[in-house]
Short mmCIF file of C-alpha atoms and ligand atoms in Angstrom, two decimals:
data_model
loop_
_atom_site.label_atom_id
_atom_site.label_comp_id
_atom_site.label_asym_id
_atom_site.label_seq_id
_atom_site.Cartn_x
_atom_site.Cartn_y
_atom_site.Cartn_z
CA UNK A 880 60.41 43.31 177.33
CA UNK A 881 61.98 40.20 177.93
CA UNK A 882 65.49 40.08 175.97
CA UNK A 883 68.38 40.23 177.88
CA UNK A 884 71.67 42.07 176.42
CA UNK A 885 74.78 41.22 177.52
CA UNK A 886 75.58 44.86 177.90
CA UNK A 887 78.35 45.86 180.69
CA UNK A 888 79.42 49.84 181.30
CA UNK A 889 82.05 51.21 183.58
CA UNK A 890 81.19 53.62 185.93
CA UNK A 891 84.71 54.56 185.90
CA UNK A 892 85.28 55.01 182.64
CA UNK A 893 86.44 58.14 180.66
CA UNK A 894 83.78 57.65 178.45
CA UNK A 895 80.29 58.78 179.34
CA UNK A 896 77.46 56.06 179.63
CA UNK A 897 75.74 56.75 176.65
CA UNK A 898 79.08 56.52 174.75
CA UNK A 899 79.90 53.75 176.29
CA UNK A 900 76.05 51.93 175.78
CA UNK A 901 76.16 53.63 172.06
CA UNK A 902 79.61 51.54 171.77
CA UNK A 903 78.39 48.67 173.15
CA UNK A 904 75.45 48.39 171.08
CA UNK A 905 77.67 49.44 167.92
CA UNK A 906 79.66 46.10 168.47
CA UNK A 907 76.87 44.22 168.97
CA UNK A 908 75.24 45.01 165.88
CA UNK A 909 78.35 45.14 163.80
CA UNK A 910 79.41 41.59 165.49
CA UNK A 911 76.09 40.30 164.37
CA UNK A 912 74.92 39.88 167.83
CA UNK A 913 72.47 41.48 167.44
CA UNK A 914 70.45 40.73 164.68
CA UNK A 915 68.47 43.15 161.86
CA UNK A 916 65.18 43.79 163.00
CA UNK A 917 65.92 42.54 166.55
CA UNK A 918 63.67 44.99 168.70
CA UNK A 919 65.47 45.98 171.79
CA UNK A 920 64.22 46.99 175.32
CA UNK A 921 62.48 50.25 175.89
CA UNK A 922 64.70 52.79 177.15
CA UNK A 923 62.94 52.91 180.86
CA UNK A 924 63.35 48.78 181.01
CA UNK A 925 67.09 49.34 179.92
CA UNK A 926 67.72 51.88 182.36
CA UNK A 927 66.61 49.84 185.61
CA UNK A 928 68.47 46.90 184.35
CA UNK A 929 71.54 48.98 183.95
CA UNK A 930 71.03 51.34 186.82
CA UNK A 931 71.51 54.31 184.97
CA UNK A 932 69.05 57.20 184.43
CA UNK A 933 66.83 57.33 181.51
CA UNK A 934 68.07 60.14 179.83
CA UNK A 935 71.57 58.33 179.20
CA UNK A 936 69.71 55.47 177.22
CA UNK A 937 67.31 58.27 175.69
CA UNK A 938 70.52 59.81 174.11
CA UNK A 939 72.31 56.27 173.12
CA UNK A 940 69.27 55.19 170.76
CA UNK A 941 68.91 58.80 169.27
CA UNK A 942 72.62 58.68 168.52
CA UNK A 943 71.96 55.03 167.16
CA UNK A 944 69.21 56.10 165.25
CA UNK A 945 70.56 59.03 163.93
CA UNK A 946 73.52 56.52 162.67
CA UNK A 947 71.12 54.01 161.24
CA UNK A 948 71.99 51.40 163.74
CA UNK A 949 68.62 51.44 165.23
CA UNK A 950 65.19 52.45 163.81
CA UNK A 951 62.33 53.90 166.43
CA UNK A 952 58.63 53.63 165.43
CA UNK A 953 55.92 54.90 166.82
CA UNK A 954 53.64 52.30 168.89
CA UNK A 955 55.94 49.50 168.05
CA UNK A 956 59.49 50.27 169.85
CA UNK A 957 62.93 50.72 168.69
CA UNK A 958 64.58 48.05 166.86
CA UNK A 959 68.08 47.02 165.13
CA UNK A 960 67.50 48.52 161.81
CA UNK A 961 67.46 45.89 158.59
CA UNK A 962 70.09 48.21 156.72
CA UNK A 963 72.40 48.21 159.57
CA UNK A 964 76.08 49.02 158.91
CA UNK A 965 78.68 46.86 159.79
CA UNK A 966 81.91 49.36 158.93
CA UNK A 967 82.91 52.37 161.05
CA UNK A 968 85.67 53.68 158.98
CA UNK A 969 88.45 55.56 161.37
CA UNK A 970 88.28 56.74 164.58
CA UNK A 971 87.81 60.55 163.14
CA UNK A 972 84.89 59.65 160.24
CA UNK A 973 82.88 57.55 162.92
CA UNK A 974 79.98 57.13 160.71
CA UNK A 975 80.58 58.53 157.39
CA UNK A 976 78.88 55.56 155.22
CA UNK A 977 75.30 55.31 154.51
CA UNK A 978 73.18 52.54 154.16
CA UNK A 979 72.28 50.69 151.30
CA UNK A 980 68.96 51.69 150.62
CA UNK A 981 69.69 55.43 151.64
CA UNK A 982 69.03 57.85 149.03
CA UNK A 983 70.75 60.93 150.30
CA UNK A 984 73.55 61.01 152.86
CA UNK A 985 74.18 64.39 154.43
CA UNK A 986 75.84 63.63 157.20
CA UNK A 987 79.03 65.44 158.08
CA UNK A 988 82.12 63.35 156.55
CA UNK A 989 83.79 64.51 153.74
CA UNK A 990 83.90 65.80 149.68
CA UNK A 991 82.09 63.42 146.89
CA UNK A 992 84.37 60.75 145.77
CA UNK A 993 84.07 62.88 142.18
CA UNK A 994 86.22 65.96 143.91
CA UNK A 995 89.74 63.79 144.15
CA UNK A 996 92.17 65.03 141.25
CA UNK A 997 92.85 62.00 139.47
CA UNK A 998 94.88 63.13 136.88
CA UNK A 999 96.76 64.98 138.94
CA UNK A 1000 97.79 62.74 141.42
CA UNK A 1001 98.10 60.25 138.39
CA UNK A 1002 100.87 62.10 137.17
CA UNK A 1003 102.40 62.70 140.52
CA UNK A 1004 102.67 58.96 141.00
CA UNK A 1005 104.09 58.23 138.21
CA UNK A 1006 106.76 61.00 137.97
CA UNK A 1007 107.81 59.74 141.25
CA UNK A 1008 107.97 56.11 140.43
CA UNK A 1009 109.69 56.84 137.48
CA UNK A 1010 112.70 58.42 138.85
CA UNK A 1011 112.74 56.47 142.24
CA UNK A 1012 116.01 55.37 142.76
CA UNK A 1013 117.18 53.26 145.85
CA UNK A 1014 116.56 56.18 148.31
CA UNK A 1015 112.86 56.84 147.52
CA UNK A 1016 112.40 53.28 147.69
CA UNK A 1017 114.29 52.74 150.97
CA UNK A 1018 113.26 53.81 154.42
CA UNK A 1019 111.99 57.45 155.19
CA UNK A 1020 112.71 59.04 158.06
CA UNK A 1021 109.89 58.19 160.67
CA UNK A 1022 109.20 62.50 160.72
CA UNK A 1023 108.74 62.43 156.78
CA UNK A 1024 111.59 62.81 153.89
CA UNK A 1025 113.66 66.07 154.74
CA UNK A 1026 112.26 67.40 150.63
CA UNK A 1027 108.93 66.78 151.44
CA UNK A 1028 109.20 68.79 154.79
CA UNK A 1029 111.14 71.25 152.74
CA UNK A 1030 108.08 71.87 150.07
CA UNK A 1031 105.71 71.68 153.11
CA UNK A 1032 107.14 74.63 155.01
CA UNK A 1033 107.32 76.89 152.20
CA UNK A 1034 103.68 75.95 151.32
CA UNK A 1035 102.36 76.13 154.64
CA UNK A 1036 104.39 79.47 155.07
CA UNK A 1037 102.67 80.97 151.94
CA UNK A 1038 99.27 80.05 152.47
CA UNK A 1039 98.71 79.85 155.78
CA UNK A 1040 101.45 82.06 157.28
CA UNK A 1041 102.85 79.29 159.46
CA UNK A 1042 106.51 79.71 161.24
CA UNK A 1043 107.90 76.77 161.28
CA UNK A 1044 111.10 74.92 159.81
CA UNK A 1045 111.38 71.78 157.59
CA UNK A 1046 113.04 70.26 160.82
CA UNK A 1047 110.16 70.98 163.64
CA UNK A 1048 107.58 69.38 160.50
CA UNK A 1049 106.60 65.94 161.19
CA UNK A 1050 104.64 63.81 158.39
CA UNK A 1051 101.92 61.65 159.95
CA UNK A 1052 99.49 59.37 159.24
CA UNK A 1053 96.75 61.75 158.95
CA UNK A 1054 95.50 64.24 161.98
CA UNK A 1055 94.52 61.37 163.94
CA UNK A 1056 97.97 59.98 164.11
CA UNK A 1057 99.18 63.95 164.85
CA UNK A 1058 96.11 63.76 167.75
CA UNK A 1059 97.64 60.91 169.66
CA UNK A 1060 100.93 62.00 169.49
CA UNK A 1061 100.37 64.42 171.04
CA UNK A 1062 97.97 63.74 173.69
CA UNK A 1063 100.68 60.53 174.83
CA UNK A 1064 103.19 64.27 175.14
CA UNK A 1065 100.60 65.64 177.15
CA UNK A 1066 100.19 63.48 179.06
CA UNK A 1067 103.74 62.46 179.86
CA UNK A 1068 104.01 66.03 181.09
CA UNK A 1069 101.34 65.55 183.26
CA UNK A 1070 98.16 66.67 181.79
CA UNK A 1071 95.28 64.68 182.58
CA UNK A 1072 92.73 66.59 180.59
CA UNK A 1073 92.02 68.57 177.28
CA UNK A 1074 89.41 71.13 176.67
CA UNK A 1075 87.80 70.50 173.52
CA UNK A 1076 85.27 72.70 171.81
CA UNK A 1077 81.49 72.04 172.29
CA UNK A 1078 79.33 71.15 169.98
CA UNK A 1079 82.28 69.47 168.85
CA UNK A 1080 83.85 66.29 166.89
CA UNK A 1081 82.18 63.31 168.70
CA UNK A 1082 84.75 60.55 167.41
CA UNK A 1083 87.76 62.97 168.53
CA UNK A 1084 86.64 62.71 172.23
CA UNK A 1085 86.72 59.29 171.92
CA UNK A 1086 89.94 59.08 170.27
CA UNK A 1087 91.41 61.64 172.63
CA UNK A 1088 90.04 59.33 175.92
CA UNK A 1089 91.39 56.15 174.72
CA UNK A 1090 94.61 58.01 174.22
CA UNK A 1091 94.02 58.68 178.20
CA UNK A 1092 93.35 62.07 178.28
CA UNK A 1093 89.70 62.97 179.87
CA UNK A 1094 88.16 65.66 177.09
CA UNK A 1095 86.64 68.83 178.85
CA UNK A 1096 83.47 70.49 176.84
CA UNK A 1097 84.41 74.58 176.59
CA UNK A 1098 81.23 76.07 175.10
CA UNK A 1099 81.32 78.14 171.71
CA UNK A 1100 80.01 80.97 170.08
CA UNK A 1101 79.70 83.27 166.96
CA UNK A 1102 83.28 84.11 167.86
CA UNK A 1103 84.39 80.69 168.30
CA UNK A 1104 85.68 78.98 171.58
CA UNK A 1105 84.96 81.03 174.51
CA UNK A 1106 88.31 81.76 176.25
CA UNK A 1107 86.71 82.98 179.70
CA UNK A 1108 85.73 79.27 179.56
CA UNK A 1109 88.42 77.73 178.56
CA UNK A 1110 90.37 79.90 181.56
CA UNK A 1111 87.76 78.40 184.11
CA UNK A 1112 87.89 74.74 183.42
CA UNK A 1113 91.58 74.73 184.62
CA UNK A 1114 92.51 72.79 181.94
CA UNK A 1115 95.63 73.42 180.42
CA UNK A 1116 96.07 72.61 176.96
CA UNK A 1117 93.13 72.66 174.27
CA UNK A 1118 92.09 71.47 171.12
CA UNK A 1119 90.54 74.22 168.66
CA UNK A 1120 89.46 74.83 165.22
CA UNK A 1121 89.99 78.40 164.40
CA UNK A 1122 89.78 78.98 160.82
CA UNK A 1123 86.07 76.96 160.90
CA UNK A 1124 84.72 75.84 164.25
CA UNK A 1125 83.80 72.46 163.86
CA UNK A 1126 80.38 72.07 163.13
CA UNK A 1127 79.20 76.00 163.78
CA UNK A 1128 81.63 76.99 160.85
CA UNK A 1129 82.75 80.41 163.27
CA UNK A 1130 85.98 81.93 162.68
CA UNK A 1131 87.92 82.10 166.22
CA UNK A 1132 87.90 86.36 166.11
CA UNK A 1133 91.16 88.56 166.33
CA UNK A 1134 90.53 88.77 169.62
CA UNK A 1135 89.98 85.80 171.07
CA UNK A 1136 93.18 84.65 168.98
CA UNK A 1137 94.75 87.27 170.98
CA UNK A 1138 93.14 86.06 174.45
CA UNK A 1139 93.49 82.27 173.24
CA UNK A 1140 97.74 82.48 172.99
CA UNK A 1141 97.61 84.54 176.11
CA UNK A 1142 95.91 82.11 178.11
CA UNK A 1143 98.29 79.30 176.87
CA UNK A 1144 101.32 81.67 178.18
CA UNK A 1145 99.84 81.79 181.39
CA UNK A 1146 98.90 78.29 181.99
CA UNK A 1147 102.37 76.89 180.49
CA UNK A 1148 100.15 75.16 178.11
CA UNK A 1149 99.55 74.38 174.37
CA UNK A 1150 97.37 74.79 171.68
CA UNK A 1151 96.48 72.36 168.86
CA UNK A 1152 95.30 74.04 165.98
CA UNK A 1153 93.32 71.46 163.70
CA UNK A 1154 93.48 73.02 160.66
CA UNK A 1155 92.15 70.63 158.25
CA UNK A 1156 90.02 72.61 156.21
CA UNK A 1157 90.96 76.37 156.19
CA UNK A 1158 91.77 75.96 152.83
CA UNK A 1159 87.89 75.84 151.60
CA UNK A 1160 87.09 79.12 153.77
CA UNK A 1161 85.71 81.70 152.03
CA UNK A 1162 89.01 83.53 151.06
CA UNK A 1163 87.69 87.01 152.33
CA UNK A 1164 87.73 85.55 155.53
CA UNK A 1165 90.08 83.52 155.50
CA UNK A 1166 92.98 84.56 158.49
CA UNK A 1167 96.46 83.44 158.67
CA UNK A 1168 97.18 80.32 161.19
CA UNK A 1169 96.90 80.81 164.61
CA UNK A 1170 100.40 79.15 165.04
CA UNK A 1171 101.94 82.50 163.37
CA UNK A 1172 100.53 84.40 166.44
CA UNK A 1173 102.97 81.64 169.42
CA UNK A 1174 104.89 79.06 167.54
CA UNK A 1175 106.20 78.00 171.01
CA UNK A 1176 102.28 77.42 172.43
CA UNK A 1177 100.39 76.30 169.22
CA UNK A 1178 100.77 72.94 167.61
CA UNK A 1179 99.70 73.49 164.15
CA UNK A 1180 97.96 70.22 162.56
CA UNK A 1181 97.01 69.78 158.54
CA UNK A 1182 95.47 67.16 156.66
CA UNK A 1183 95.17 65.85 153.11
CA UNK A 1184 92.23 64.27 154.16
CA UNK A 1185 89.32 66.94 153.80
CA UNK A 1186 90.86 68.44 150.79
CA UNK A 1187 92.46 65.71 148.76
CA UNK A 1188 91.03 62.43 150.17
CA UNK A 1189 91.08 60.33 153.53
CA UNK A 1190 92.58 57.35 152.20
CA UNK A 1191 95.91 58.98 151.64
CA UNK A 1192 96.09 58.89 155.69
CA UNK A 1193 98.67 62.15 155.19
CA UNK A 1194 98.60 64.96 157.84
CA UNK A 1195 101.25 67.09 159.21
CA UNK A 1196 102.16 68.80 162.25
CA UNK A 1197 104.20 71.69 162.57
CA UNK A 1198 105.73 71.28 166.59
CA UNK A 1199 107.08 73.89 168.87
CA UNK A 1200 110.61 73.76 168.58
CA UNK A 1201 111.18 72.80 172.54
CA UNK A 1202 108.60 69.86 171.96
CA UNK A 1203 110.13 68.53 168.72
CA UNK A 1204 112.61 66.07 170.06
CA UNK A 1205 110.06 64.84 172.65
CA UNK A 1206 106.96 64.20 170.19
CA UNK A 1207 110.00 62.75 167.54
CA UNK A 1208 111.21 59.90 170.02
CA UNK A 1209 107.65 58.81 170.87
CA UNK A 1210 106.99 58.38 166.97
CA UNK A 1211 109.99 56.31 166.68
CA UNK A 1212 108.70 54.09 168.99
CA UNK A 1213 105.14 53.77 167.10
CA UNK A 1214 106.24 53.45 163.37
CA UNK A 1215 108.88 54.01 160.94
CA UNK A 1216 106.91 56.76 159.31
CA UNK A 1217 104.69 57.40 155.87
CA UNK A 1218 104.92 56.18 152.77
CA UNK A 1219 107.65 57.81 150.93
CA UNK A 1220 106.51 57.62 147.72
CA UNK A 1221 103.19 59.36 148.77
CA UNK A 1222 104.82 62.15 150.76
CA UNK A 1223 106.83 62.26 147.50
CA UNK A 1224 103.77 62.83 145.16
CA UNK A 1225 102.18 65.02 147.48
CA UNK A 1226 105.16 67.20 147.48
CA UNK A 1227 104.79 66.80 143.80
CA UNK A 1228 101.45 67.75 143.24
CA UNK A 1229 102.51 71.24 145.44
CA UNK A 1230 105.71 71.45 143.45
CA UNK A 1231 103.82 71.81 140.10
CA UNK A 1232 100.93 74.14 141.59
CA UNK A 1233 98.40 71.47 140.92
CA UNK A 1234 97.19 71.64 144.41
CA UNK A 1235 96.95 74.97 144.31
CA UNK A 1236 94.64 74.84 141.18
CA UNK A 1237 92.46 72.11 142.98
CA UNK A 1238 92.39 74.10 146.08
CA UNK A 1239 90.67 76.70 143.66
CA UNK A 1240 88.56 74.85 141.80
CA UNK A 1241 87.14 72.62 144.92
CA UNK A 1242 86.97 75.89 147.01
CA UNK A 1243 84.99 77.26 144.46
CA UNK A 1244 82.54 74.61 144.52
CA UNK A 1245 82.00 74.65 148.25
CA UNK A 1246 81.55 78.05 148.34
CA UNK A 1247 78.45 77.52 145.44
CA UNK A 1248 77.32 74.52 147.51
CA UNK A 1249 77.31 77.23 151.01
CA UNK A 1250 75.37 79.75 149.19
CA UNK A 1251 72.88 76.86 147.58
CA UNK A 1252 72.35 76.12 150.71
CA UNK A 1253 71.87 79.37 152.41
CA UNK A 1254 69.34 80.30 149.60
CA UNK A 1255 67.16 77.08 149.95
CA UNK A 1256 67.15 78.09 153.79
CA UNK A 1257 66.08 81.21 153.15
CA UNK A 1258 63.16 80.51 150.57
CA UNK A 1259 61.82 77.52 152.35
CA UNK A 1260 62.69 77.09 156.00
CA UNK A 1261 61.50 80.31 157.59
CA UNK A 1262 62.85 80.78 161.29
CA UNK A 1263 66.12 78.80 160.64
CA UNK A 1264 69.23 80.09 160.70
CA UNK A 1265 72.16 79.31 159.06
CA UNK A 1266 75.80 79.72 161.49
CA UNK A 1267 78.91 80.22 159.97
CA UNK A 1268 78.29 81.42 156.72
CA UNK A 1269 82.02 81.95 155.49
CA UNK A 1270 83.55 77.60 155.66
CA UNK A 1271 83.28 74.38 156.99
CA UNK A 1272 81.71 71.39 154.61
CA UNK A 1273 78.64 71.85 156.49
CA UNK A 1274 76.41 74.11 157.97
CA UNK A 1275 74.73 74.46 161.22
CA UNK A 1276 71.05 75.29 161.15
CA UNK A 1277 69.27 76.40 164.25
CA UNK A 1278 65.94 75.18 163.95
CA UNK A 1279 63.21 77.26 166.16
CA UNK A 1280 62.70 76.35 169.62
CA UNK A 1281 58.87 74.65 168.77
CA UNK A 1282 60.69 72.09 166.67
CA UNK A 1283 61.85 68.94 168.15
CA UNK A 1284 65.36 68.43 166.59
CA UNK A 1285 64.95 64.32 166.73
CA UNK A 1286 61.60 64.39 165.40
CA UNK A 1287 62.94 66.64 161.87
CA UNK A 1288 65.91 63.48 161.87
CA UNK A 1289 63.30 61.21 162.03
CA UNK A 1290 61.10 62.63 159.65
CA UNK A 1291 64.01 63.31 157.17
CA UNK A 1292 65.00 59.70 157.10
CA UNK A 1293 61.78 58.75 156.42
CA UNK A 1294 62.04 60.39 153.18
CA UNK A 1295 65.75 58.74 152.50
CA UNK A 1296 67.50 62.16 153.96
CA UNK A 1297 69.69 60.92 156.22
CA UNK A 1298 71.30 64.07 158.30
CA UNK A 1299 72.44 64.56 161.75
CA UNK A 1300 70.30 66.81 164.78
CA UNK A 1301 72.85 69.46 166.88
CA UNK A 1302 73.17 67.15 169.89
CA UNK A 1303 74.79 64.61 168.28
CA UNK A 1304 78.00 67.09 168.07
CA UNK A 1305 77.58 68.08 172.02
CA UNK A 1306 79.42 66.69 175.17
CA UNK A 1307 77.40 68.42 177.55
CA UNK A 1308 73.94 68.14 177.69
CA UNK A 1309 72.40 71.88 178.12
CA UNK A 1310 69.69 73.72 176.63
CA UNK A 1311 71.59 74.84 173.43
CA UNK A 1312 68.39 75.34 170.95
CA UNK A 1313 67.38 72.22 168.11
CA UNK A 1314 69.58 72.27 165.53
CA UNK A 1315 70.58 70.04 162.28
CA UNK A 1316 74.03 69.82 160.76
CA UNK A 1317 73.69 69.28 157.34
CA UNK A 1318 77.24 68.02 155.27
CA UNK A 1319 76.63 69.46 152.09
CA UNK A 1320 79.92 68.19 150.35
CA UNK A 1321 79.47 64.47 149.87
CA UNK A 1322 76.96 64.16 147.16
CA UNK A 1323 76.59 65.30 143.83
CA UNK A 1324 74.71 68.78 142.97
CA UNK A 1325 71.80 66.85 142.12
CA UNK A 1326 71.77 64.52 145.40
CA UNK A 1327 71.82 68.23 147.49
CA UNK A 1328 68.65 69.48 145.54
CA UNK A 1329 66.63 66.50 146.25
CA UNK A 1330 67.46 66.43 149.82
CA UNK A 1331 67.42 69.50 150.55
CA UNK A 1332 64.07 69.70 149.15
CA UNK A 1333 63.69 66.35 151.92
CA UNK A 1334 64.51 68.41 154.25
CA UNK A 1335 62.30 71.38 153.69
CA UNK A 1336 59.56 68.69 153.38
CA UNK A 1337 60.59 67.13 156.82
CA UNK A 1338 60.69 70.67 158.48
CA UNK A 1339 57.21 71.26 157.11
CA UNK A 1340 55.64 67.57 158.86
CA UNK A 1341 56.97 68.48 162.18
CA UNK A 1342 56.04 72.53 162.33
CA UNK A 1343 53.24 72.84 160.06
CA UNK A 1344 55.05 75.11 158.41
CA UNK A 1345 57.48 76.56 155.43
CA UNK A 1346 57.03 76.65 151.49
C1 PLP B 975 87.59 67.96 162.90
C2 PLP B 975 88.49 67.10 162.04
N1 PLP B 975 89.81 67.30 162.07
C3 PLP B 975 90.65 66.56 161.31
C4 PLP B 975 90.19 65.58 160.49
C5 PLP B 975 91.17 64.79 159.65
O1 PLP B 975 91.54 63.61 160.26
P1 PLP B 975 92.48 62.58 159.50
O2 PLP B 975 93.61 63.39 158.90
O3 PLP B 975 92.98 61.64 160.54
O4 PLP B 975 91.68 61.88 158.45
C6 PLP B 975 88.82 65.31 160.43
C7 PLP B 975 88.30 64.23 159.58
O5 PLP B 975 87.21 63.73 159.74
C8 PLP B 975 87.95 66.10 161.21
O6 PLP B 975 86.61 65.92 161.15
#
């Protein structure tokens, strides 16, 4: 293959290779470098000229592929696909758009457009415009208006059982502003590392290395992060999602809760509980905060994002009181906080119980869309199983160990499914068994069915088997 990229990595980055080739090659499509249909070098070719091994190219064009960056035929190569997309969206929804022609998008990102309460936050809006007087309109504090942190408190209090105070709340612009915040404390206090949980969220690595902390894989299970490895890594602060392990859907157990805070004692260290969709557990299974157990070692972090929408960029953190003053004079120095007037409607839309009614109407729905899904599973893909029954917008299905996880991708997008294999959600490459993450909550009831049924006809091609 004779074209020549113009494709440097660094050795010494943070970033693994393939990140840092899937990056590249990102760019260079979105830039228009590299053009639709442009067929790139095989992934042995690549590799020599790069002096890297195989494998790390191997795992940038799966990741490309399974973004719809790059299509791979057989007999005729890989090349830039003709539907490639040129948006990314935030650092925390990496890929959450599909292409044009794309008839079913179940990728992990977030609820159906349809889900946002118009009306509702309609009439917040305007309640709050309406009586705005020069203080709404002026300057908020940078941590959020003292009455929004006021209705916060006493909502995160009631339904999540978090201790905190209106004062040790900080308003921020989403999780991912809450994320580097606290990283840049981290690592001021001389951390050079965070463990994250593996399989994992692939765009918060990246955003937690570019915020210069170097992420550290701890392996999960049924029983959510494994604290024995989290102990071993010698890290000393972690990143965790307890009420729904991100994408297994496991609830971090009573016991390793216990085990978690414990550790943190011993280490000096801290805990960042992202919390950002507890409220859409099953509510039998739903457990308080983590927080509640060590407000001085967990961070608690919220977002509006996964149950209201992301383009209200509102999250929340609720900080140890002895880091408060620390993590409130590096925000000064980034921003001069929120938008008032949308704290104000959010604290609105609490204030009236509307969000509580939409918390019960869209948890509903999930829940339906869970057990549609386990059901379909059941019926027609024999041998998989379904983690993490009880929350999450997605679920993780371990395919059986005969089926080639890229090859069910591949096969699924050829029928307009597009959907995500296991190892697109790991840091560490190990022998973890094929799996697919499927995002059930960003199409219609309708769009599920028919690719579900995509799906089931994808699993069939590549194991001869299933109804
Ligand atoms: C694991 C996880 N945490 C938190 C968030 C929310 O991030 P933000 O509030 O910045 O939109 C997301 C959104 O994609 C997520 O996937």
């Amino acid at each position: 293959m004779s074209l020549n990229l113009s494709l440097s990595i660094d050795a010494q980055s943070r970033e693994t290779l393939a990140v840092q080739l899937r990056n590249a090659f990102r760019t260079q499509i979105e830039e228009g470098a590299l053009r639709p249909g442009t067929r790139v070098p095989s992934s042995r070719q690549l590799a020599a000229d790069l002096g890297v091994s195989r494998s790390v190219v191997v795992e940038a064009y799966e990741q490309l592929c399974a973004e719809g960056y790059l299509v791979s035929q057989h007999g005729s190569g890989t090349s830039v696909a003709t539907a490639a997309r040129t948006d990314l969206g935030s650092a925390l929804t990496p890929d959450d758009r599909a292409p044009a022609a794309a008839l079913c998008d179940l990728r992990t990102g977030g609820l159906h457009d349809s889900t946002f309460p118009r009306q509702d936050w309609i009439r917040a809006v305007s309640a709050v415009v309406t009586s705005a007087g020069r203080r709404e309109l002026g300057y908020a504090p940078p941590s959020g208006l003292p009455v929004v942190r006021h209705t916060l408190a006493g909502y995160l209090g009631r339904v999540r059982g978090v201790r905190t105070r209106p004062e040790h709340l900080m308003i921020t612009s989403g999780f991912a502003q809450g994320l580097a915040l606290l990283c840049r404390e981290l690592r001021d206090r001389g951390h050079d590392t965070l463990g994250v949980e593996d399989p994992g969220h692939p765009g918060e690595w990246e955003f937690i290395a570019e915020a210069g902390l170097r992420p550290v894989g701890i392996p999960v299970d049924g029983e959510g992060i494994r604290v024995d490895a989290l102990a071993a890594s010698g890290v000393r602060a972690a990143l965790v999602t307890p009420a729904s392990q991100f994408p297994t859907g496991a609830t971090l157990s009573a016991q390793r809760r216990a085990h978690l805070v414990a550790w943190a004692e011993e280490v000096d260290g801290y805990v960042i509980e992202d919390d950002f969709d507890a409220a859409l557990v099953a509510p039998a299974q739903r457990m308080p905060a983590l927080q509640s157990l060590a407000p001085d070692r967990v961070i608690y972090a919220g977002s509006a994002s996964k149950v209201l929408a992301p383009a209200l960029r509102l999250g929340w953190l609720a900080i140890p009181p002895g880091l408060t003053a620390r993590v409130e004079r590096v925000r000064a120095g980034w921003d001069i906080g929120c938008s008032g007037l949308e704290q104000l409607a959010f604290a609105r839309l609490i204030d009236t119980g509307a969000f509580d009614r939409h918390l019960r109407r869209l948890g509903a729905d999930v829940q339906k869309r869970r057990q549609a899904v386990q059901q379909f599973v059941t019926r027609h893909l024999p041998d998989v199983t379904v983690l993490g029954r009880n929350g999450g917008l997605q679920a993780y299905l371990v395919l059986p160990a005969r089926c080639a996880e890229e090859a069910m991708v591949q096969a699924a997008r050829r029928r307009s499914v597009l959907i995500r294999g296991g190892r697109f959600y790991a840091l560490r490459a190990d022998d973890r068994p094929p799996a697919l993450v499927l995002g059930y909550a960003g199409v219609r009831g309708p769009e599920l069915g028919r690719g579900l049924a995509g799906i089931a006809a994808a699993y069939r091609e590549t194991t001869g088997r299933g109804g």
